Amino acid sequence: MLSLLPLPAAFAQGNRDFMRETGKINVVVAVILVIFLGIVWYLVRLERKLTKLEHQTKDDHEWKN
Amino acid sequence: MWWKTLSVVLVLYALSIGLLIPLKPGVVRVSPETAATGQALSLQVYGYNSFFSKSEPGQIRVWLEYDSSRATAAQTIKVLNDTTLEASFQLPPYLPKGEKSTLLTAIVDHPADGVSLLPNAIKLIQDTAFLKSGATVSSMVSDSAWTLQPIDNLHVIKDFSFPYRNVIYESIRNTYYHVPMWFVLMFLFIASVWYSIRYLGKPDPDFDRKAAGYAEAGLLFGFLGLFTGMVWANYAWGKPWSNDIKQLMTAVALLIYLAYFILRRSFDEPEKGARLAAVYNIFAFASLIPLLYIVPRMFASLHPGATGNPAFGSEDLDNTMRAVFYPSILGWTLLGFWIASLRIRYQRLHDRSHGLD
């Protein structure tokens, strides 16, 4: 129990890490990067699904390009 | 593929560096905003991103500038905190050229932050009491009081920070996200018209799919550019739509491209529709050049660099900004081509499964 207490005290003394710098703009950037990476993850998934479908139809059709 | 990874890396770089690098120090406002000649003025100067307490108090200098060779300097300066200082002036009794009033630029210079300024910071009004008593004072005398304390030995700090501009402030970062949308649109529309031309040479349905896919992705980025521009305009120009020449011409260009998709779908025979759409696309692209690059140069615009380069002059973009702006353009462009390629591949599969290929 007592071991939890020094944590807020450390921040009050200005013991700050990268995410707790004055202004906390880093937190905003982190949120935006998470959103962007989520969209990229979705694009990669779409990419894989398309590639899979393309390989399936390749067996049925004469594939050009 | 490597270029898809590169697009993600570059956009991640533009998003993080473009938001994290601080602005250069600037002057937000001064108080009071009016003063009379001959007055002992105590002026509060409010800085932005400034570190007034990092310099020795004696090293901070403040001027009220009339023009490049005329200014009056503060006699004593008191630093209240990093972003506030108090400058005491003994204002000259007369304005340099006998005006009734004039607007002066506030200039602050010290080693820690370098020089920063605020144009039209304070209105200086000629005290008429001095005019009555000093009716014989020649213009030489009234002028000389303004040339005694020249603005010299300014500190120029060269570090990695973005320019401070009044009115737009932090929103200067939108340059890295709003402006690249137009570059992506242009590159995608170029790809689109290229495949339309090839389709007219050889009616391969794949050329038609590519022309449509790139145009669709280009249109997406066009609307993103238009909407992000409206958000920015609301806070930089006061309202989202000002009928600015670039706003109008962009809206016209996007409508022309919207019509391309309506045209494509309005034919029962896909080949006939594709052929006509290809011809239309070439005309649409040809109209894009005057709409986006020629007409906006002929009219006054709220956009920066309107009279010369429609996008950016060298004054609007310094080297620090270039280090984020160009990678951002490349990153978003590659991402745009990735999205377009997914759309094209989907359409190819769709057409094959429907026996349209």
Short mmCIF file of C-alpha atoms in Angstrom, two decimals:
data_model
loop_
_atom_site.label_atom_id
_atom_site.label_comp_id
_atom_site.label_asym_id
_atom_site.label_seq_id
_atom_site.Cartn_x
_atom_site.Cartn_y
_atom_site.Cartn_z
CA MET A 1 0.00 0.00 0.00
CA LEU A 2 2.60 2.51 1.03
CA SER A 3 4.74 1.70 -1.98
CA LEU A 4 2.06 3.32 -4.20
CA LEU A 5 2.29 6.66 -2.47
CA PRO A 6 5.69 7.91 -3.67
CA LEU A 7 4.58 7.76 -7.32
CA PRO A 8 2.40 10.92 -7.46
CA ALA A 9 4.88 12.64 -5.20
CA ALA A 10 7.63 11.98 -7.72
CA PHE A 11 5.61 13.68 -10.45
CA ALA A 12 4.80 16.63 -8.21
CA GLN A 13 8.53 17.15 -7.78
CA GLY A 14 8.90 17.51 -11.54
CA ASN A 15 10.24 14.00 -12.10
CA ARG A 16 8.81 13.74 -15.61
CA ASP A 17 9.28 11.23 -18.40
CA PHE A 18 8.90 11.81 -22.14
CA MET A 19 5.09 11.45 -22.15
CA ARG A 20 4.65 13.84 -19.24
CA GLU A 21 6.66 16.80 -20.53
CA THR A 22 5.11 20.24 -20.13
CA GLY A 23 2.21 20.67 -22.52
CA LYS A 24 1.84 16.90 -23.08
CA ILE A 25 1.81 17.34 -26.87
CA ASN A 26 3.54 13.95 -27.03
CA VAL A 27 0.31 12.35 -25.85
CA VAL A 28 -1.60 13.90 -28.77
CA VAL A 29 1.03 12.71 -31.22
CA ALA A 30 0.85 9.21 -29.73
CA VAL A 31 -2.95 9.15 -30.21
CA ILE A 32 -2.68 10.30 -33.83
CA LEU A 33 0.01 7.72 -34.56
CA VAL A 34 -2.17 4.96 -33.10
CA ILE A 35 -5.07 6.02 -35.35
CA PHE A 36 -2.84 6.18 -38.42
CA LEU A 37 -1.26 2.79 -37.67
CA GLY A 38 -4.76 1.36 -37.22
CA ILE A 39 -5.70 2.57 -40.71
CA VAL A 40 -2.46 1.15 -42.12
CA TRP A 41 -3.18 -2.18 -40.43
CA TYR A 42 -6.59 -2.18 -42.13
CA LEU A 43 -5.01 -1.40 -45.53
CA VAL A 44 -2.53 -4.26 -45.07
CA ARG A 45 -5.39 -6.63 -44.26
CA LEU A 46 -7.27 -5.52 -47.39
CA GLU A 47 -4.08 -6.00 -49.37
CA ARG A 48 -3.70 -9.58 -48.11
CA LYS A 49 -7.35 -10.45 -48.80
CA LEU A 50 -7.06 -9.13 -52.34
CA THR A 51 -3.84 -11.04 -52.96
CA LYS A 52 -5.53 -14.24 -51.73
CA LEU A 53 -8.54 -13.69 -54.00
CA GLU A 54 -6.25 -12.91 -56.92
CA HIS A 55 -4.44 -16.19 -56.42
CA GLN A 56 -7.75 -18.07 -56.28
CA THR A 57 -9.05 -16.55 -59.51
CA LYS A 58 -5.67 -17.14 -61.12
CA ASP A 59 -6.49 -20.87 -61.14
CA ASP A 60 -9.77 -20.25 -62.98
CA HIS A 61 -8.65 -17.64 -65.50
CA GLU A 62 -5.78 -16.97 -67.82
CA TRP A 63 -4.05 -14.23 -65.81
CA LYS A 64 -2.64 -11.25 -67.61
CA ASN A 65 -0.22 -8.60 -66.37
CA MET B 1 6.20 -3.87 -51.43
CA TRP B 2 8.94 -1.48 -50.35
CA TRP B 3 7.16 1.72 -51.43
CA LYS B 4 4.12 0.93 -49.30
CA THR B 5 6.35 0.59 -46.25
CA LEU B 6 8.11 3.81 -47.24
CA SER B 7 4.77 5.65 -47.45
CA VAL B 8 3.90 4.58 -43.88
CA VAL B 9 7.35 5.53 -42.55
CA LEU B 10 7.23 8.96 -44.23
CA VAL B 11 3.71 9.78 -43.03
CA LEU B 12 4.63 8.65 -39.50
CA TYR B 13 7.67 10.95 -39.69
CA ALA B 14 5.58 13.87 -40.95
CA LEU B 15 2.91 13.35 -38.29
CA SER B 16 5.33 13.10 -35.38
CA ILE B 17 8.07 15.58 -36.33
CA GLY B 18 5.55 18.01 -37.83
CA LEU B 19 3.67 18.16 -34.54
CA LEU B 20 6.56 17.95 -32.08
CA ILE B 21 9.07 20.55 -33.30
CA PRO B 22 8.31 23.80 -31.43
CA LEU B 23 7.60 27.16 -33.03
CA LYS B 24 10.20 29.90 -32.85
CA PRO B 25 9.58 32.45 -30.08
CA GLY B 26 7.24 35.28 -30.98
CA VAL B 27 5.41 38.30 -29.58
CA VAL B 28 1.67 37.65 -29.16
CA ARG B 29 0.61 41.14 -28.05
CA VAL B 30 1.60 44.19 -26.08
CA SER B 31 -0.42 46.14 -23.55
CA PRO B 32 -1.55 48.92 -23.70
CA GLU B 33 -2.29 48.99 -27.43
CA THR B 34 -2.47 52.78 -27.68
CA ALA B 35 -0.14 55.47 -26.33
CA ALA B 36 0.48 59.20 -26.76
CA THR B 37 3.72 60.89 -27.80
CA GLY B 38 5.89 62.30 -25.02
CA GLN B 39 4.41 59.84 -22.55
CA ALA B 40 6.35 57.69 -20.09
CA LEU B 41 5.04 54.33 -21.25
CA SER B 42 5.17 51.11 -19.29
CA LEU B 43 4.57 48.42 -21.89
CA GLN B 44 3.77 44.79 -21.09
CA VAL B 45 5.14 42.47 -23.78
CA TYR B 46 3.66 38.97 -24.00
CA GLY B 47 5.90 36.38 -25.65
CA TYR B 48 5.06 32.98 -27.09
CA ASN B 49 7.47 30.04 -26.62
CA SER B 50 9.86 32.65 -25.24
CA PHE B 51 12.39 32.23 -22.43
CA PHE B 52 12.90 35.79 -21.20
CA SER B 53 14.38 34.59 -17.90
CA LYS B 54 17.14 32.64 -19.68
CA SER B 55 18.87 35.86 -20.75
CA GLU B 56 20.55 38.32 -18.42
CA PRO B 57 18.07 41.18 -17.77
CA GLY B 58 20.55 43.68 -19.23
CA GLN B 59 20.78 41.73 -22.49
CA ILE B 60 17.08 42.04 -23.35
CA ARG B 61 16.26 44.94 -25.65
CA VAL B 62 12.84 46.17 -26.77
CA TRP B 63 12.06 48.68 -29.52
CA LEU B 64 8.99 50.30 -30.98
CA GLU B 65 9.84 50.58 -34.65
CA TYR B 66 8.50 53.22 -37.02
CA ASP B 67 10.42 52.12 -40.11
CA SER B 68 13.74 50.44 -40.88
CA SER B 69 15.77 53.46 -39.73
CA ARG B 70 13.47 54.96 -37.07
CA ALA B 71 12.67 53.45 -33.69
CA THR B 72 12.56 54.21 -30.00
CA ALA B 73 14.17 51.85 -27.48
CA ALA B 74 12.99 50.88 -24.02
CA GLN B 75 15.09 52.42 -21.23
CA THR B 76 14.54 49.77 -18.59
CA ILE B 77 13.26 46.22 -18.85
CA LYS B 78 11.86 44.03 -16.11
CA VAL B 79 11.34 40.32 -16.71
CA LEU B 80 8.16 39.14 -14.96
CA ASN B 81 8.36 35.54 -16.22
CA ASP B 82 9.46 33.59 -19.30
CA THR B 83 6.62 34.97 -21.41
CA THR B 84 6.01 38.41 -19.89
CA LEU B 85 8.22 41.43 -19.60
CA GLU B 86 7.70 45.06 -18.77
CA ALA B 87 9.48 47.63 -20.94
CA SER B 88 9.59 51.30 -19.93
CA PHE B 89 9.77 53.89 -22.70
CA GLN B 90 10.15 57.65 -22.72
CA LEU B 91 8.28 58.22 -25.99
CA PRO B 92 9.52 61.06 -28.25
CA PRO B 93 7.24 64.16 -28.18
CA TYR B 94 6.63 64.14 -31.95
CA LEU B 95 5.94 61.56 -34.62
CA PRO B 96 8.69 61.47 -37.30
CA LYS B 97 6.68 62.97 -40.15
CA GLY B 98 4.09 65.04 -38.35
CA GLU B 99 1.32 62.42 -38.53
CA LYS B 100 -1.68 62.43 -36.22
CA SER B 101 -1.13 58.78 -35.34
CA THR B 102 0.83 55.78 -36.52
CA LEU B 103 1.16 52.05 -35.92
CA LEU B 104 4.47 50.80 -34.54
CA THR B 105 6.11 47.37 -34.65
CA ALA B 106 7.25 45.90 -31.34
CA ILE B 107 10.68 44.23 -31.51
CA VAL B 108 12.22 42.12 -28.76
CA ASP B 109 15.79 40.87 -28.95
CA HIS B 110 17.85 38.84 -26.51
CA PRO B 111 20.47 36.06 -26.71
CA ALA B 112 18.27 33.16 -25.54
CA ASP B 113 15.44 33.55 -28.08
CA GLY B 114 16.90 35.80 -30.77
CA VAL B 115 14.80 38.52 -32.36
CA SER B 116 11.00 38.40 -32.54
CA LEU B 117 8.54 41.07 -33.59
CA LEU B 118 4.87 42.02 -33.72
CA PRO B 119 3.79 44.32 -36.57
CA ASN B 120 1.18 47.00 -35.78
CA ALA B 121 1.58 46.23 -32.09
CA ILE B 122 0.70 49.67 -30.74
CA LYS B 123 -1.01 52.82 -32.02
CA LEU B 124 0.94 55.94 -31.16
CA ILE B 125 -1.11 59.16 -31.16
CA GLN B 126 0.41 62.64 -31.48
CA ASP B 127 -0.24 64.55 -28.25
CA THR B 128 -1.68 67.89 -29.43
CA ALA B 129 -0.35 69.72 -26.36
CA PHE B 130 3.15 69.29 -27.78
CA LEU B 131 2.04 70.58 -31.17
CA LYS B 132 0.83 73.92 -29.74
CA SER B 133 3.93 74.62 -27.71
CA GLY B 134 6.34 73.29 -30.30
CA ALA B 135 4.90 74.95 -33.38
CA THR B 136 8.37 76.08 -34.44
CA VAL B 137 10.03 72.68 -34.10
CA SER B 138 11.34 71.67 -37.49
CA SER B 139 10.81 68.21 -38.95
CA MET B 140 14.54 67.57 -38.47
CA VAL B 141 14.16 67.81 -34.69
CA SER B 142 11.07 65.61 -34.53
CA ASP B 143 12.82 63.06 -36.73
CA SER B 144 16.13 62.96 -34.86
CA ALA B 145 14.52 61.64 -31.66
CA TRP B 146 13.63 58.50 -33.61
CA THR B 147 17.11 57.77 -34.98
CA LEU B 148 19.08 57.92 -31.71
CA GLN B 149 18.55 54.26 -30.75
CA PRO B 150 19.07 52.21 -33.91
CA ILE B 151 18.00 48.56 -34.07
CA ASP B 152 21.33 46.76 -34.35
CA ASN B 153 23.30 43.70 -33.25
CA LEU B 154 20.23 41.49 -33.38
CA HIS B 155 20.59 37.88 -32.31
CA VAL B 156 19.67 35.34 -34.95
CA ILE B 157 19.16 31.83 -33.57
CA LYS B 158 19.53 29.00 -36.06
CA ASP B 159 17.90 25.93 -34.58
CA PHE B 160 15.39 23.33 -35.71
CA SER B 161 12.11 25.13 -35.11
CA PHE B 162 9.17 26.26 -37.24
CA PRO B 163 8.52 29.94 -38.05
CA TYR B 164 6.27 31.91 -35.73
CA ARG B 165 3.58 33.74 -37.72
CA ASN B 166 0.94 35.95 -36.20
CA VAL B 167 -2.70 34.92 -36.75
CA ILE B 168 -1.88 31.35 -37.81
CA TYR B 169 0.52 30.47 -34.93
CA GLU B 170 0.67 26.67 -34.40
CA SER B 171 -1.64 26.03 -37.34
CA ILE B 172 1.38 26.60 -39.60
CA ARG B 173 1.81 22.83 -39.09
CA ASN B 174 -1.23 22.29 -41.33
CA THR B 175 1.19 22.98 -44.17
CA TYR B 176 2.43 19.39 -43.73
CA TYR B 177 -1.03 17.83 -43.89
CA HIS B 178 -3.38 20.11 -45.88
CA VAL B 179 -1.03 21.09 -48.72
CA PRO B 180 0.21 17.55 -49.57
CA MET B 181 -3.43 16.58 -50.28
CA TRP B 182 -3.24 18.76 -53.43
CA PHE B 183 0.04 17.20 -54.51
CA VAL B 184 -1.46 13.71 -54.11
CA LEU B 185 -4.52 14.77 -56.11
CA MET B 186 -2.30 16.06 -58.91
CA PHE B 187 -0.11 12.94 -59.10
CA LEU B 188 -3.13 10.62 -59.03
CA PHE B 189 -4.93 12.61 -61.73
CA ILE B 190 -1.78 12.50 -63.88
CA ALA B 191 -1.74 8.69 -63.50
CA SER B 192 -5.45 8.63 -64.33
CA VAL B 193 -5.16 10.65 -67.54
CA TRP B 194 -2.12 8.58 -68.57
CA TYR B 195 -4.19 5.40 -68.52
CA SER B 196 -7.10 7.13 -70.27
CA ILE B 197 -4.76 8.05 -73.13
CA ARG B 198 -3.46 4.47 -73.25
CA TYR B 199 -7.03 3.16 -73.29
CA LEU B 200 -7.79 5.22 -76.38
CA GLY B 201 -4.73 3.67 -78.04
CA LYS B 202 -5.61 0.12 -77.01
CA PRO B 203 -9.03 -0.64 -75.46
CA ASP B 204 -7.72 -2.88 -72.68
CA PRO B 205 -10.27 -2.89 -69.81
CA ASP B 206 -7.36 -2.82 -67.37
CA PHE B 207 -6.37 0.67 -68.60
CA ASP B 208 -9.93 1.83 -68.01
CA ARG B 209 -9.96 0.36 -64.48
CA LYS B 210 -6.69 2.10 -63.68
CA ALA B 211 -7.88 5.44 -65.05
CA ALA B 212 -11.02 5.21 -62.92
CA GLY B 213 -9.21 3.94 -59.82
CA TYR B 214 -6.60 6.70 -59.81
CA ALA B 215 -9.25 9.34 -60.49
CA GLU B 216 -11.37 8.06 -57.60
CA ALA B 217 -8.45 8.13 -55.15
CA GLY B 218 -7.49 11.59 -56.49
CA LEU B 219 -11.01 12.80 -55.85
CA LEU B 220 -10.88 11.44 -52.30
CA PHE B 221 -7.72 13.43 -51.59
CA GLY B 222 -9.25 16.46 -53.32
CA PHE B 223 -12.18 16.45 -50.91
CA LEU B 224 -9.83 15.87 -47.98
CA GLY B 225 -7.83 18.90 -49.16
CA LEU B 226 -10.98 20.98 -49.53
CA PHE B 227 -12.35 20.08 -46.09
CA THR B 228 -9.03 20.44 -44.25
CA GLY B 229 -8.65 23.79 -46.01
CA MET B 230 -12.09 24.86 -44.77
CA VAL B 231 -11.19 23.93 -41.19
CA TRP B 232 -7.94 25.89 -41.42
CA ALA B 233 -9.63 28.83 -43.17
CA ASN B 234 -12.19 29.09 -40.39
CA TYR B 235 -9.46 29.99 -37.93
CA ALA B 236 -7.00 31.79 -40.24
CA TRP B 237 -9.43 33.83 -42.39
CA GLY B 238 -12.44 33.88 -40.03
CA LYS B 239 -14.83 31.67 -41.98
CA PRO B 240 -14.64 28.28 -43.71
CA TRP B 241 -15.66 29.53 -47.14
CA SER B 242 -14.54 32.96 -48.34
CA ASN B 243 -15.14 32.45 -52.07
CA ASP B 244 -11.38 32.65 -52.39
CA ILE B 245 -10.36 32.09 -56.01
CA LYS B 246 -8.52 28.87 -55.16
CA GLN B 247 -11.47 27.55 -53.16
CA LEU B 248 -13.84 28.26 -56.05
CA MET B 249 -11.60 26.83 -58.76
CA THR B 250 -10.93 23.71 -56.69
CA ALA B 251 -14.65 23.16 -56.16
CA VAL B 252 -15.19 23.47 -59.94
CA ALA B 253 -12.36 21.02 -60.64
CA LEU B 254 -13.76 18.47 -58.20
CA LEU B 255 -17.22 18.76 -59.75
CA ILE B 256 -15.74 18.16 -63.21
CA TYR B 257 -14.15 14.96 -61.92
CA LEU B 258 -17.38 13.92 -60.17
CA ALA B 259 -19.08 14.16 -63.56
CA TYR B 260 -16.47 11.72 -64.91
CA PHE B 261 -17.86 8.98 -62.67
CA ILE B 262 -21.47 9.78 -63.53
CA LEU B 263 -20.55 9.60 -67.22
CA ARG B 264 -18.83 6.21 -66.80
CA ARG B 265 -21.93 4.65 -65.27
CA SER B 266 -24.48 6.06 -67.69
CA PHE B 267 -23.85 3.60 -70.55
CA ASP B 268 -25.26 0.14 -70.99
CA GLU B 269 -22.31 -0.97 -73.07
CA PRO B 270 -19.25 -0.85 -70.82
CA GLU B 271 -16.84 -0.37 -73.74
CA LYS B 272 -18.69 2.65 -75.07
CA GLY B 273 -18.82 4.17 -71.57
CA ALA B 274 -15.14 3.51 -71.00
CA ARG B 275 -14.20 5.11 -74.32
CA LEU B 276 -16.25 8.23 -73.70
CA ALA B 277 -15.01 8.45 -70.11
CA ALA B 278 -11.42 8.29 -71.38
CA VAL B 279 -12.04 11.20 -73.76
CA TYR B 280 -13.81 13.14 -71.01
CA ASN B 281 -10.96 12.45 -68.57
CA ILE B 282 -8.45 14.02 -70.97
CA PHE B 283 -10.59 17.17 -71.17
CA ALA B 284 -11.08 17.14 -67.39
CA PHE B 285 -7.34 16.98 -66.85
CA ALA B 286 -6.75 19.70 -69.42
CA SER B 287 -9.17 21.95 -67.53
CA LEU B 288 -7.38 21.23 -64.25
CA ILE B 289 -4.27 23.17 -65.28
CA PRO B 290 -6.00 26.54 -65.81
CA LEU B 291 -8.36 25.96 -62.87
CA LEU B 292 -5.68 25.19 -60.30
CA TYR B 293 -2.56 26.89 -61.67
CA ILE B 294 -3.41 29.72 -64.04
CA VAL B 295 -6.67 31.39 -62.98
CA PRO B 296 -5.71 31.60 -59.26
CA ARG B 297 -2.62 33.61 -60.24
CA MET B 298 -4.76 36.19 -62.02
CA PHE B 299 -6.92 37.17 -59.05
CA ALA B 300 -6.26 38.29 -55.51
CA SER B 301 -6.29 35.35 -53.12
CA LEU B 302 -6.16 34.82 -49.40
CA HIS B 303 -3.75 31.96 -49.98
CA PRO B 304 -0.06 32.70 -49.44
CA GLY B 305 2.07 33.50 -52.47
CA ALA B 306 -1.04 34.24 -54.51
CA THR B 307 0.59 36.76 -56.82
CA GLY B 308 3.52 34.57 -57.75
CA ASN B 309 3.80 30.87 -57.11
CA PRO B 310 0.28 29.69 -56.22
CA ALA B 311 1.54 27.34 -53.53
CA PHE B 312 4.52 28.68 -51.65
CA GLY B 313 7.14 31.36 -52.00
CA SER B 314 10.48 31.07 -50.27
CA GLU B 315 9.21 33.37 -47.52
CA ASP B 316 6.40 30.98 -46.61
CA LEU B 317 8.57 27.90 -46.26
CA ASP B 318 11.91 27.87 -44.44
CA ASN B 319 14.41 25.01 -44.44
CA THR B 320 13.07 23.49 -41.23
CA MET B 321 9.62 23.31 -42.77
CA ARG B 322 10.99 21.84 -46.00
CA ALA B 323 12.51 18.96 -43.99
CA VAL B 324 8.99 17.92 -43.01
CA PHE B 325 6.97 19.22 -46.00
CA TYR B 326 8.72 17.31 -48.80
CA PRO B 327 8.83 13.92 -47.03
CA SER B 328 5.16 14.45 -46.16
CA ILE B 329 4.26 15.02 -49.83
CA LEU B 330 6.12 11.87 -50.88
CA GLY B 331 4.62 9.80 -48.05
CA TRP B 332 1.01 10.85 -48.71
CA THR B 333 1.49 10.42 -52.47
CA LEU B 334 2.72 6.83 -52.07
CA LEU B 335 -0.14 6.17 -49.64
CA GLY B 336 -2.57 7.57 -52.22
CA PHE B 337 -1.19 5.24 -54.89
CA TRP B 338 -1.48 2.32 -52.47
CA ILE B 339 -5.16 3.08 -51.78
CA ALA B 340 -5.78 3.49 -55.52
CA SER B 341 -4.07 0.17 -56.28
CA LEU B 342 -6.33 -1.64 -53.77
CA ARG B 343 -9.37 -0.09 -55.44
CA ILE B 344 -8.15 -1.10 -58.91
CA ARG B 345 -7.41 -4.67 -57.84
CA TYR B 346 -10.83 -4.97 -56.26
CA GLN B 347 -12.45 -3.76 -59.48
CA ARG B 348 -10.41 -6.22 -61.55
CA LEU B 349 -11.62 -9.12 -59.41
CA HIS B 350 -15.16 -7.81 -59.54
CA ASP B 351 -15.11 -7.51 -63.33
CA ARG B 352 -13.64 -11.00 -63.75
CA SER B 353 -16.23 -12.61 -61.51
CA HIS B 354 -19.00 -10.82 -63.44
CA GLY B 355 -17.57 -11.85 -66.78
CA LEU B 356 -16.90 -8.25 -67.77
CA ASP B 357 -13.24 -8.68 -68.52
#
